[in-house]
PDB file of C-alpha atoms in Angstrom:
ATOM      1  CA  UNK A   1     107.707  39.178  74.093  1.00  0.00           C
ATOM      2  CA  UNK A   2     107.452  42.969  74.110  1.00  0.00           C
ATOM      3  CA  UNK A   3     105.318  43.909  77.096  1.00  0.00           C
ATOM      4  CA  UNK A   4     106.985  41.652  79.729  1.00  0.00           C
ATOM      5  CA  UNK A   5     110.311  43.277  78.863  1.00  0.00           C
ATOM      6  CA  UNK A   6     108.753  46.761  79.145  1.00  0.00           C
ATOM      7  CA  UNK A   7     107.107  45.921  82.473  1.00  0.00           C
ATOM      8  CA  UNK A   8     110.324  44.516  83.930  1.00  0.00           C
ATOM      9  CA  UNK A   9     112.275  47.557  82.745  1.00  0.00           C
ATOM     10  CA  UNK A  10     109.816  49.955  84.404  1.00  0.00           C
ATOM     11  CA  UNK A  11     109.933  47.979  87.660  1.00  0.00           C
ATOM     12  CA  UNK A  12     113.735  48.042  87.614  1.00  0.00           C
ATOM     13  CA  UNK A  13     114.066  51.742  86.761  1.00  0.00           C
ATOM     14  CA  UNK A  14     111.469  52.877  89.332  1.00  0.00           C
ATOM     15  CA  UNK A  15     112.896  50.648  92.085  1.00  0.00           C
ATOM     16  CA  UNK A  16     109.557  49.034  92.850  1.00  0.00           C
ATOM     17  CA  UNK A  17     109.368  46.605  95.733  1.00  0.00           C
ATOM     18  CA  UNK A  18     109.624  42.898  95.052  1.00  0.00           C
ATOM     19  CA  UNK A  19     105.917  42.175  95.126  1.00  0.00           C
ATOM     20  CA  UNK A  20     104.938  45.390  93.363  1.00  0.00           C
ATOM     21  CA  UNK A  21     107.283  44.347  90.543  1.00  0.00           C
ATOM     22  CA  UNK A  22     105.711  40.889  90.499  1.00  0.00           C
ATOM     23  CA  UNK A  23     102.304  42.530  90.079  1.00  0.00           C
ATOM     24  CA  UNK A  24     103.655  44.438  87.070  1.00  0.00           C
ATOM     25  CA  UNK A  25     105.024  41.189  85.678  1.00  0.00           C
ATOM     26  CA  UNK A  26     101.717  39.340  86.059  1.00  0.00           C
ATOM     27  CA  UNK A  27      99.911  42.003  84.044  1.00  0.00           C
ATOM     28  CA  UNK A  28     102.547  42.370  81.334  1.00  0.00           C
ATOM     29  CA  UNK A  29     102.746  38.592  80.794  1.00  0.00           C
ATOM     30  CA  UNK A  30      98.977  38.177  80.398  1.00  0.00           C
ATOM     31  CA  UNK A  31      97.427  37.693  76.945  1.00  0.00           C
ATOM     32  CA  UNK A  32      95.262  40.264  75.237  1.00  0.00           C
ATOM     33  CA  UNK A  33      91.666  40.644  76.349  1.00  0.00           C
ATOM     34  CA  UNK A  34      88.358  41.250  74.618  1.00  0.00           C
ATOM     35  CA  UNK A  35      88.453  44.923  75.650  1.00  0.00           C
ATOM     36  CA  UNK A  36      91.136  45.435  73.005  1.00  0.00           C
ATOM     37  CA  UNK A  37      88.637  44.410  70.302  1.00  0.00           C
ATOM     38  CA  UNK A  38      86.176  47.009  71.583  1.00  0.00           C
ATOM     39  CA  UNK A  39      88.900  49.671  71.678  1.00  0.00           C
ATOM     40  CA  UNK A  40      90.031  48.735  68.165  1.00  0.00           C
ATOM     41  CA  UNK A  41      86.494  49.143  66.835  1.00  0.00           C
ATOM     42  CA  UNK A  42      86.195  52.668  68.216  1.00  0.00           C
ATOM     43  CA  UNK A  43      89.645  53.643  66.938  1.00  0.00           C
ATOM     44  CA  UNK A  44      88.596  52.421  63.484  1.00  0.00           C
ATOM     45  CA  UNK A  45      91.294  49.780  63.490  1.00  0.00           C
ATOM     46  CA  UNK A  46      91.368  46.439  61.712  1.00  0.00           C
ATOM     47  CA  UNK A  47      88.858  44.537  63.832  1.00  0.00           C
ATOM     48  CA  UNK A  48      89.479  41.228  62.060  1.00  0.00           C
ATOM     49  CA  UNK A  49      93.199  41.518  62.810  1.00  0.00           C
ATOM     50  CA  UNK A  50      92.459  42.488  66.415  1.00  0.00           C
ATOM     51  CA  UNK A  51      90.373  39.355  66.980  1.00  0.00           C
ATOM     52  CA  UNK A  52      93.014  37.151  65.371  1.00  0.00           C
ATOM     53  CA  UNK A  53      95.768  38.706  67.531  1.00  0.00           C
ATOM     54  CA  UNK A  54      93.701  38.293  70.708  1.00  0.00           C
ATOM     55  CA  UNK A  55      93.045  34.654  69.857  1.00  0.00           C
ATOM     56  CA  UNK A  56      96.679  33.901  69.054  1.00  0.00           C
ATOM     57  CA  UNK A  57      97.991  35.660  72.160  1.00  0.00           C
ATOM     58  CA  UNK A  58      95.564  33.655  74.301  1.00  0.00           C
ATOM     59  CA  UNK A  59      96.726  30.390  72.719  1.00  0.00           C
ATOM     60  CA  UNK A  60     100.398  31.309  73.044  1.00  0.00           C
ATOM     61  CA  UNK A  61      99.828  32.277  76.683  1.00  0.00           C
ATOM     62  CA  UNK A  62      99.554  28.599  77.608  1.00  0.00           C
ATOM     63  CA  UNK A  63     103.320  28.356  77.195  1.00  0.00           C
ATOM     64  CA  UNK A  64     104.377  31.987  77.022  1.00  0.00           C
ATOM     65  CA  UNK A  65     103.054  33.065  80.419  1.00  0.00           C
ATOM     66  CA  UNK A  66     104.927  30.434  82.486  1.00  0.00           C
ATOM     67  CA  UNK A  67     108.120  31.076  80.524  1.00  0.00           C
ATOM     68  CA  UNK A  68     108.029  34.871  80.812  1.00  0.00           C
ATOM     69  CA  UNK A  69     107.100  34.799  84.495  1.00  0.00           C
ATOM     70  CA  UNK A  70     109.926  32.342  85.189  1.00  0.00           C
ATOM     71  CA  UNK A  71     112.398  34.397  83.144  1.00  0.00           C
ATOM     72  CA  UNK A  72     111.714  37.850  84.591  1.00  0.00           C
ATOM     73  CA  UNK A  73     110.716  36.941  88.148  1.00  0.00           C
ATOM     74  CA  UNK A  74     114.296  35.793  88.791  1.00  0.00           C
ATOM     75  CA  UNK A  75     115.301  39.467  88.894  1.00  0.00           C
ATOM     76  CA  UNK A  76     113.400  39.964  92.166  1.00  0.00           C
ATOM     77  CA  UNK A  77     112.718  36.506  93.605  1.00  0.00           C
ATOM     78  CA  UNK A  78     115.353  33.876  94.405  1.00  0.00           C
ATOM     79  CA  UNK A  79     114.716  30.242  93.598  1.00  0.00           C
ATOM     80  CA  UNK A  80     114.522  29.266  97.268  1.00  0.00           C
ATOM     81  CA  UNK A  81     111.764  31.795  98.018  1.00  0.00           C
ATOM     82  CA  UNK A  82     109.738  31.497  94.841  1.00  0.00           C
ATOM     83  CA  UNK A  83     106.093  30.492  95.113  1.00  0.00           C
ATOM     84  CA  UNK A  84     104.635  27.914  92.730  1.00  0.00           C
ATOM     85  CA  UNK A  85     102.421  29.908  90.398  1.00  0.00           C
ATOM     86  CA  UNK A  86      99.003  28.671  89.369  1.00  0.00           C
ATOM     87  CA  UNK A  87      98.408  29.553  85.717  1.00  0.00           C
ATOM     88  CA  UNK A  88      94.620  29.811  85.176  1.00  0.00           C
ATOM     89  CA  UNK A  89      94.427  27.767  81.983  1.00  0.00           C
ATOM     90  CA  UNK A  90      90.685  27.318  82.413  1.00  0.00           C
ATOM     91  CA  UNK A  91      90.142  31.098  82.495  1.00  0.00           C
ATOM     92  CA  UNK A  92      92.273  31.541  79.367  1.00  0.00           C
ATOM     93  CA  UNK A  93      90.219  28.837  77.657  1.00  0.00           C
ATOM     94  CA  UNK A  94      86.961  30.521  78.698  1.00  0.00           C
ATOM     95  CA  UNK A  95      88.311  33.804  77.298  1.00  0.00           C
ATOM     96  CA  UNK A  96      88.986  32.051  73.975  1.00  0.00           C
ATOM     97  CA  UNK A  97      85.425  30.713  73.926  1.00  0.00           C
ATOM     98  CA  UNK A  98      83.992  34.163  74.652  1.00  0.00           C
ATOM     99  CA  UNK A  99      86.027  35.565  71.770  1.00  0.00           C
ATOM    100  CA  UNK A 100      85.462  32.947  69.072  1.00  0.00           C
ATOM    101  CA  UNK A 101      81.786  32.028  69.551  1.00  0.00           C
ATOM    102  CA  UNK A 102      80.391  35.614  69.363  1.00  0.00           C
ATOM    103  CA  UNK A 103      82.622  36.262  66.348  1.00  0.00           C
ATOM    104  CA  UNK A 104      81.287  33.172  64.592  1.00  0.00           C
ATOM    105  CA  UNK A 105      77.692  34.206  65.344  1.00  0.00           C
ATOM    106  CA  UNK A 106      78.403  37.731  64.074  1.00  0.00           C
ATOM    107  CA  UNK A 107      79.929  36.393  60.858  1.00  0.00           C
ATOM    108  CA  UNK A 108      76.828  34.266  60.214  1.00  0.00           C
ATOM    109  CA  UNK A 109      74.457  37.184  60.875  1.00  0.00           C
ATOM    110  CA  UNK A 110      76.487  39.518  58.677  1.00  0.00           C
ATOM    111  CA  UNK A 111      76.606  36.944  55.884  1.00  0.00           C
ATOM    112  CA  UNK A 112      72.815  36.662  55.701  1.00  0.00           C
ATOM    113  CA  UNK A 113      71.747  40.193  56.659  1.00  0.00           C
ATOM    114  CA  UNK A 114      74.213  43.087  56.786  1.00  0.00           C
ATOM    115  CA  UNK A 115      71.536  45.562  57.897  1.00  0.00           C
ATOM    116  CA  UNK A 116      70.755  43.520  61.017  1.00  0.00           C
ATOM    117  CA  UNK A 117      74.471  43.120  61.686  1.00  0.00           C
ATOM    118  CA  UNK A 118      74.889  46.895  61.474  1.00  0.00           C
ATOM    119  CA  UNK A 119      72.096  47.485  63.995  1.00  0.00           C
ATOM    120  CA  UNK A 120      73.495  44.878  66.385  1.00  0.00           C
ATOM    121  CA  UNK A 121      76.936  46.464  66.102  1.00  0.00           C
ATOM    122  CA  UNK A 122      75.633  49.917  66.999  1.00  0.00           C
ATOM    123  CA  UNK A 123      73.605  48.642  69.949  1.00  0.00           C
ATOM    124  CA  UNK A 124      76.461  46.464  71.213  1.00  0.00           C
ATOM    125  CA  UNK A 125      78.943  49.334  70.956  1.00  0.00           C
ATOM    126  CA  UNK A 126      76.726  51.490  73.183  1.00  0.00           C
ATOM    127  CA  UNK A 127      76.364  48.633  75.671  1.00  0.00           C
ATOM    128  CA  UNK A 128      80.135  48.290  75.591  1.00  0.00           C
ATOM    129  CA  UNK A 129      80.594  51.874  76.772  1.00  0.00           C
ATOM    130  CA  UNK A 130      78.057  51.321  79.525  1.00  0.00           C
ATOM    131  CA  UNK A 131      80.025  48.234  80.525  1.00  0.00           C
ATOM    132  CA  UNK A 132      83.282  50.219  80.664  1.00  0.00           C
ATOM    133  CA  UNK A 133      81.638  52.871  82.838  1.00  0.00           C
ATOM    134  CA  UNK A 134      80.198  50.219  85.141  1.00  0.00           C
ATOM    135  CA  UNK A 135      83.590  48.528  85.471  1.00  0.00           C
ATOM    136  CA  UNK A 136      85.245  51.819  86.441  1.00  0.00           C
ATOM    137  CA  UNK A 137      82.601  52.578  89.084  1.00  0.00           C
ATOM    138  CA  UNK A 138      82.751  49.086  90.607  1.00  0.00           C
ATOM    139  CA  UNK A 139      86.565  49.151  90.500  1.00  0.00           C
ATOM    140  CA  UNK A 140      86.643  52.448  92.403  1.00  0.00           C
ATOM    141  CA  UNK A 141      84.174  51.204  95.020  1.00  0.00           C
ATOM    142  CA  UNK A 142      85.944  47.899  95.632  1.00  0.00           C
ATOM    143  CA  UNK A 143      89.547  49.083  95.551  1.00  0.00           C
ATOM    144  CA  UNK A 144      89.412  52.720  96.640  1.00  0.00           C
ATOM    145  CA  UNK A 145      92.028  52.055  99.326  1.00  0.00           C
ATOM    146  CA  UNK A 146      94.498  50.860  96.695  1.00  0.00           C
ATOM    147  CA  UNK A 147      94.368  54.244  94.980  1.00  0.00           C
ATOM    148  CA  UNK A 148      95.233  55.895  98.299  1.00  0.00           C
ATOM    149  CA  UNK A 149      98.063  53.517  99.238  1.00  0.00           C
ATOM    150  CA  UNK A 150      99.838  53.400  95.863  1.00  0.00           C
ATOM    151  CA  UNK A 151     103.071  55.369  95.484  1.00  0.00           C
ATOM    152  CA  UNK A 152     103.573  57.971  92.720  1.00  0.00           C
ATOM    153  CA  UNK A 153     106.087  55.703  90.971  1.00  0.00           C
ATOM    154  CA  UNK A 154     103.541  52.880  90.887  1.00  0.00           C
ATOM    155  CA  UNK A 155     101.007  55.285  89.366  1.00  0.00           C
ATOM    156  CA  UNK A 156     103.612  56.283  86.803  1.00  0.00           C
ATOM    157  CA  UNK A 157     104.323  52.638  85.969  1.00  0.00           C
ATOM    158  CA  UNK A 158     100.611  51.935  85.483  1.00  0.00           C
ATOM    159  CA  UNK A 159     100.374  54.970  83.193  1.00  0.00           C
ATOM    160  CA  UNK A 160     103.479  54.200  81.136  1.00  0.00           C
ATOM    161  CA  UNK A 161     103.057  50.462  80.526  1.00  0.00           C
ATOM    162  CA  UNK A 162     100.088  50.752  78.111  1.00  0.00           C
ATOM    163  CA  UNK A 163     101.659  53.798  76.459  1.00  0.00           C
ATOM    164  CA  UNK A 164     104.982  52.002  75.948  1.00  0.00           C
ATOM    165  CA  UNK A 165     103.289  48.895  74.587  1.00  0.00           C
ATOM    166  CA  UNK A 166     101.190  50.905  72.139  1.00  0.00           C
ATOM    167  CA  UNK A 167     104.000  53.242  71.024  1.00  0.00           C
ATOM    168  CA  UNK A 168     106.702  50.618  70.460  1.00  0.00           C
ATOM    169  CA  UNK A 169     104.320  48.259  68.659  1.00  0.00           C
ATOM    170  CA  UNK A 170     103.004  51.107  66.486  1.00  0.00           C
ATOM    171  CA  UNK A 171     106.530  52.187  65.521  1.00  0.00           C
ATOM    172  CA  UNK A 172     107.618  48.623  64.725  1.00  0.00           C
ATOM    173  CA  UNK A 173     104.530  48.117  62.567  1.00  0.00           C
ATOM    174  CA  UNK A 174     105.247  51.358  60.676  1.00  0.00           C
ATOM    175  CA  UNK A 175     108.849  50.241  60.102  1.00  0.00           C
ATOM    176  CA  UNK A 176     107.391  47.090  58.532  1.00  0.00           C
ATOM    177  CA  UNK A 177     105.330  49.349  56.209  1.00  0.00           C
ATOM    178  CA  UNK A 178     101.909  48.576  57.680  1.00  0.00           C
ATOM    179  CA  UNK A 179      99.052  51.051  57.252  1.00  0.00           C
ATOM    180  CA  UNK A 180      98.062  53.397  60.086  1.00  0.00           C
ATOM    181  CA  UNK A 181      94.866  51.374  60.520  1.00  0.00           C
ATOM    182  CA  UNK A 182      96.847  48.177  61.090  1.00  0.00           C
ATOM    183  CA  UNK A 183      99.433  49.986  63.247  1.00  0.00           C
ATOM    184  CA  UNK A 184      96.696  51.276  65.554  1.00  0.00           C
ATOM    185  CA  UNK A 185      95.356  47.759  65.876  1.00  0.00           C
ATOM    186  CA  UNK A 186      98.731  46.219  66.699  1.00  0.00           C
ATOM    187  CA  UNK A 187      99.461  48.994  69.202  1.00  0.00           C
ATOM    188  CA  UNK A 188      96.143  48.566  71.022  1.00  0.00           C
ATOM    189  CA  UNK A 189      96.542  44.787  71.132  1.00  0.00           C
ATOM    190  CA  UNK A 190     100.040  45.078  72.553  1.00  0.00           C
ATOM    191  CA  UNK A 191      99.138  47.619  75.244  1.00  0.00           C
ATOM    192  CA  UNK A 192      95.855  46.028  76.410  1.00  0.00           C
ATOM    193  CA  UNK A 193      96.079  42.956  78.633  1.00  0.00           C
ATOM    194  CA  UNK A 194      93.537  40.516  80.069  1.00  0.00           C
ATOM    195  CA  UNK A 195      93.175  41.699  83.670  1.00  0.00           C
ATOM    196  CA  UNK A 196      91.143  38.667  84.737  1.00  0.00           C
ATOM    197  CA  UNK A 197      94.056  36.347  83.991  1.00  0.00           C
ATOM    198  CA  UNK A 198      96.561  38.479  85.921  1.00  0.00           C
ATOM    199  CA  UNK A 199      94.289  38.802  88.961  1.00  0.00           C
ATOM    200  CA  UNK A 200      93.537  35.080  88.912  1.00  0.00           C
ATOM    201  CA  UNK A 201      97.229  34.163  89.053  1.00  0.00           C
ATOM    202  CA  UNK A 202      97.750  36.412  92.065  1.00  0.00           C
ATOM    203  CA  UNK A 203      94.661  35.237  93.937  1.00  0.00           C
ATOM    204  CA  UNK A 204      95.281  31.547  93.233  1.00  0.00           C
ATOM    205  CA  UNK A 205      99.033  31.524  93.871  1.00  0.00           C
ATOM    206  CA  UNK A 206      99.595  33.807  96.875  1.00  0.00           C
ATOM    207  CA  UNK A 207      97.774  33.221 100.151  1.00  0.00           C
ATOM    208  CA  UNK A 208      99.626  35.667 102.428  1.00  0.00           C
ATOM    209  CA  UNK A 209      97.363  38.762 102.786  1.00  0.00           C
ATOM    210  CA  UNK A 210     100.187  41.315 102.827  1.00  0.00           C
ATOM    211  CA  UNK A 211     101.888  39.762  99.804  1.00  0.00           C
ATOM    212  CA  UNK A 212      98.617  39.540  97.901  1.00  0.00           C
ATOM    213  CA  UNK A 213      97.753  43.153  98.741  1.00  0.00           C
ATOM    214  CA  UNK A 214     101.139  44.371  97.465  1.00  0.00           C
ATOM    215  CA  UNK A 215     100.802  42.437  94.230  1.00  0.00           C
ATOM    216  CA  UNK A 216      97.248  43.627  93.602  1.00  0.00           C
ATOM    217  CA  UNK A 217      98.284  47.287  93.683  1.00  0.00           C
ATOM    218  CA  UNK A 218      99.573  47.470  90.131  1.00  0.00           C
ATOM    219  CA  UNK A 219      96.856  45.415  88.370  1.00  0.00           C
ATOM    220  CA  UNK A 220      94.207  47.594  90.007  1.00  0.00           C
ATOM    221  CA  UNK A 221      95.901  50.821  88.926  1.00  0.00           C
ATOM    222  CA  UNK A 222      96.624  49.435  85.464  1.00  0.00           C
ATOM    223  CA  UNK A 223      92.997  48.497  84.847  1.00  0.00           C
ATOM    224  CA  UNK A 224      91.787  51.976  85.731  1.00  0.00           C
ATOM    225  CA  UNK A 225      94.519  53.912  83.908  1.00  0.00           C
ATOM    226  CA  UNK A 226      94.090  51.761  80.801  1.00  0.00           C
ATOM    227  CA  UNK A 227      90.392  52.613  80.601  1.00  0.00           C
ATOM    228  CA  UNK A 228      91.107  56.312  81.167  1.00  0.00           C
ATOM    229  CA  UNK A 229      93.910  56.401  78.599  1.00  0.00           C
ATOM    230  CA  UNK A 230      91.944  54.560  75.948  1.00  0.00           C
ATOM    231  CA  UNK A 231      88.931  56.836  76.528  1.00  0.00           C
ATOM    232  CA  UNK A 232      91.138  59.905  76.063  1.00  0.00           C
ATOM    233  CA  UNK A 233      92.778  58.322  73.012  1.00  0.00           C
ATOM    234  CA  UNK A 234      89.446  57.463  71.376  1.00  0.00           C
ATOM    235  CA  UNK A 235      88.109  60.960  72.105  1.00  0.00           C
ATOM    236  CA  UNK A 236      91.167  62.622  70.533  1.00  0.00           C
ATOM    237  CA  UNK A 237      91.074  60.257  67.562  1.00  0.00           C
ATOM    238  CA  UNK A 238      87.425  61.017  66.812  1.00  0.00           C
ATOM    239  CA  UNK A 239      87.978  64.741  67.290  1.00  0.00           C
ATOM    240  CA  UNK A 240      90.860  64.593  64.807  1.00  0.00           C
ATOM    241  CA  UNK A 241      88.862  62.451  62.400  1.00  0.00           C
ATOM    242  CA  UNK A 242      85.798  64.670  62.581  1.00  0.00           C
ATOM    243  CA  UNK A 243      87.961  67.717  61.847  1.00  0.00           C
ATOM    244  CA  UNK A 244      89.882  66.202  58.905  1.00  0.00           C
ATOM    245  CA  UNK A 245      87.291  63.892  57.337  1.00  0.00           C
ATOM    246  CA  UNK A 246      86.230  64.536  53.784  1.00  0.00           C
ATOM    247  CA  UNK A 247      82.778  65.816  52.889  1.00  0.00           C
ATOM    248  CA  UNK A 248      80.237  62.978  52.741  1.00  0.00           C
ATOM    249  CA  UNK A 249      82.602  60.447  54.346  1.00  0.00           C
ATOM    250  CA  UNK A 250      80.954  57.949  56.692  1.00  0.00           C
ATOM    251  CA  UNK A 251      81.952  58.857  60.223  1.00  0.00           C
ATOM    252  CA  UNK A 252      80.805  55.733  62.070  1.00  0.00           C
ATOM    253  CA  UNK A 253      83.579  53.101  62.488  1.00  0.00           C
ATOM    254  CA  UNK A 254      83.569  50.196  60.066  1.00  0.00           C
ATOM    255  CA  UNK A 255      82.749  47.091  62.103  1.00  0.00           C
ATOM    256  CA  UNK A 256      84.245  44.678  59.598  1.00  0.00           C
ATOM    257  CA  UNK A 257      87.335  44.962  57.438  1.00  0.00           C
ATOM    258  CA  UNK A 258      87.815  41.447  56.042  1.00  0.00           C
ATOM    259  CA  UNK A 259      85.572  40.895  53.016  1.00  0.00           C
ATOM    260  CA  UNK A 260      84.956  38.131  50.503  1.00  0.00           C
ATOM    261  CA  UNK A 261      84.927  39.490  46.982  1.00  0.00           C
ATOM    262  CA  UNK A 262      82.429  37.675  44.764  1.00  0.00           C
ATOM    263  CA  UNK A 263      83.220  37.140  41.118  1.00  0.00           C
ATOM    264  CA  UNK A 264      86.845  38.262  41.402  1.00  0.00           C
ATOM    265  CA  UNK A 265      88.089  35.540  39.017  1.00  0.00           C
ATOM    266  CA  UNK A 266      85.536  36.511  36.386  1.00  0.00           C
ATOM    267  CA  UNK A 267      86.423  40.173  36.668  1.00  0.00           C
ATOM    268  CA  UNK A 268      90.166  39.447  36.397  1.00  0.00           C
ATOM    269  CA  UNK A 269      89.544  37.243  33.331  1.00  0.00           C
ATOM    270  CA  UNK A 270      87.537  40.010  31.658  1.00  0.00           C
ATOM    271  CA  UNK A 271      90.236  42.547  32.509  1.00  0.00           C
ATOM    272  CA  UNK A 272      92.972  40.365  31.019  1.00  0.00           C
ATOM    273  CA  UNK A 273      90.859  39.802  27.904  1.00  0.00           C
ATOM    274  CA  UNK A 274      90.302  43.542  27.472  1.00  0.00           C
ATOM    275  CA  UNK A 275      93.987  44.280  27.999  1.00  0.00           C
ATOM    276  CA  UNK A 276      94.987  41.643  25.430  1.00  0.00           C
ATOM    277  CA  UNK A 277      92.502  42.999  22.876  1.00  0.00           C
ATOM    278  CA  UNK A 278      93.824  46.509  23.311  1.00  0.00           C
TER     279      UNK A 278
END
């Protein structure tokens, strides 16, 4: 609900062209992606919550994406000139599979051997950064012309959309008395979208080369600016944390926040018994 409204507002305020605004809308209506889980880990957020939010947003996208696109696209496109949009349900389903299956495998490994899970987490986190770097390089090689053709206002829109999504979600979560750890998670999930879904809608629905090129401008800029912004944000967060952390505190992010406490009932019974005796 939040990001489509923010994207439409930016497009309206910056007087973007019709198809540039539609590109903004495609991105802002997309569900969260797996990158948000990686970002949450390195910002020491609630990774369990991040995965749950990504899963739920992907499920809700089956109905939410068509509704939001229909609702906000009417600002720029009349009914007689609208193009039937192809929602890539199969890609959303594949994204769900790629989220849930690795999580299930990780839970099993962690349950039986936490040391192995810790090693896998550290190795995978390094591979994740290499993947981000590779994506940025490939993106620049493939779409270098887009970065030359884009207007300053389109650059500003691509910069502000993730910032707005993160900031508003963070503030709302704080108003609801959530911890900073949870607020960071909700903010990252709200500001990070699944780029594959947005690009698939554009490529599957619009065949005219000029129209497709105009609509691809914003998703391309958004993908690059999101990676740059999150890299800067993670760097600043770790610099702040390293400066203010307590002596002896573990610096490496906690890969898992949801835990199963063994023997809680027995401990509570003993505590009540001791309290009663006293």
